[in-house]
Steps between C-alpha positions, in 0.01 A plus 500: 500500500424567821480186792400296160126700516576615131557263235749579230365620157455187210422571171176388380305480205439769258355606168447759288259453198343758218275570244669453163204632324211718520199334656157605385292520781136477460241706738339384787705162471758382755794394318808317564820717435682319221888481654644316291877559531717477737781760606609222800346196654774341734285206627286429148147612722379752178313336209505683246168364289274484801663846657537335849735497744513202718700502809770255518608573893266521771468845690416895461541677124485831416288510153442835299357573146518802355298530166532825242138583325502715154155615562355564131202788564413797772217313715275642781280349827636149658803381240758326720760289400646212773839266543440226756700211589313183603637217716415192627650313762383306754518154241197285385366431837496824590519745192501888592544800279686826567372819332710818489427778236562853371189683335555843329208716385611656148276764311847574175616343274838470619749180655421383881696248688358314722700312794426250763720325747407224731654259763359180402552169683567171313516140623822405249337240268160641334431845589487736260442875394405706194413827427173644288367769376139693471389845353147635450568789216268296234702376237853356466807619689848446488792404741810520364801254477808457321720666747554362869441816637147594373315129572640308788455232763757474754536248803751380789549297806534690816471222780424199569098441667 
């Protein structure tokens, strides 16, 4: 602290959510990445049926998801797959949406991650986030759960607005 310009560090909220499935993933469909268990929540903000996290303090978050495709056939021209969290803030009079996203262009059959981070605002009381997924290869794909560190969603608090 220096002439009181720096604040001291608080802990905020946090959570940590995964996958404790596979999720089929249909093409050409957006699709809302099924978290549905927790690792930690310390301020209850992650639902765990509607795969939301709702920010219980106002201020700045740091929000990544990281998703793990098992891509099932060798593909050619135009086959992406996408994470993306989605965020709105801003409240009923004055909804807005954040977009952040990771695309990869895959032509194997292999596993791809792919990651996104964002700093999202929230307002406190009903902003919320999510993350989804989309792929273009023509038939199902799937991400892979049952482990924390193949399907995650992460979040926490860094400062106040």
């Amino acid at each position: 602290i220096s002439e009181g310009k720096l604040a001291t560090s608080v802990n905020g909220p946090s959570f940590h959510a995964y996958s404790g499935a596979d999720q089929t993933i249909s093409t050409s469909t957006y699709t809302t990445v099924a978290f549905n268990t927790e690792v930690w929540d310390t301020d209850n903000g992650f639902d765990t049926t509607t795969y939301k996290y709702t920010a219980p303090l106002a201020g700045i978050y740091q929000i990544a998801a990281s998703v793990l495709w098992n891509t099932t056939a060798s593909s050619t021209n135009n086959k992406y797959y996408a994470v993306g969290i989605l965020s709105t803030y801003g409240g009923a009079s004055n909804p807005q949406t954040v977009r952040a996203r990771d695309n990869q262009h895959i032509d194997l059959q292999d596993w791809w991650y792919c990651n996104v981070t964002a700093l999202v605002r929230f307002n406190g009381s009903d902003d919320f986030c999510y993350a989804r997924v989309w792929h273009n290869r023509g038939g199902d794909e799937t991400l892979r759960g049952e482990a924390p560190e193949r399907t995650g969603f992460y979040g926490n608090w860094l400062r106040p607005l």
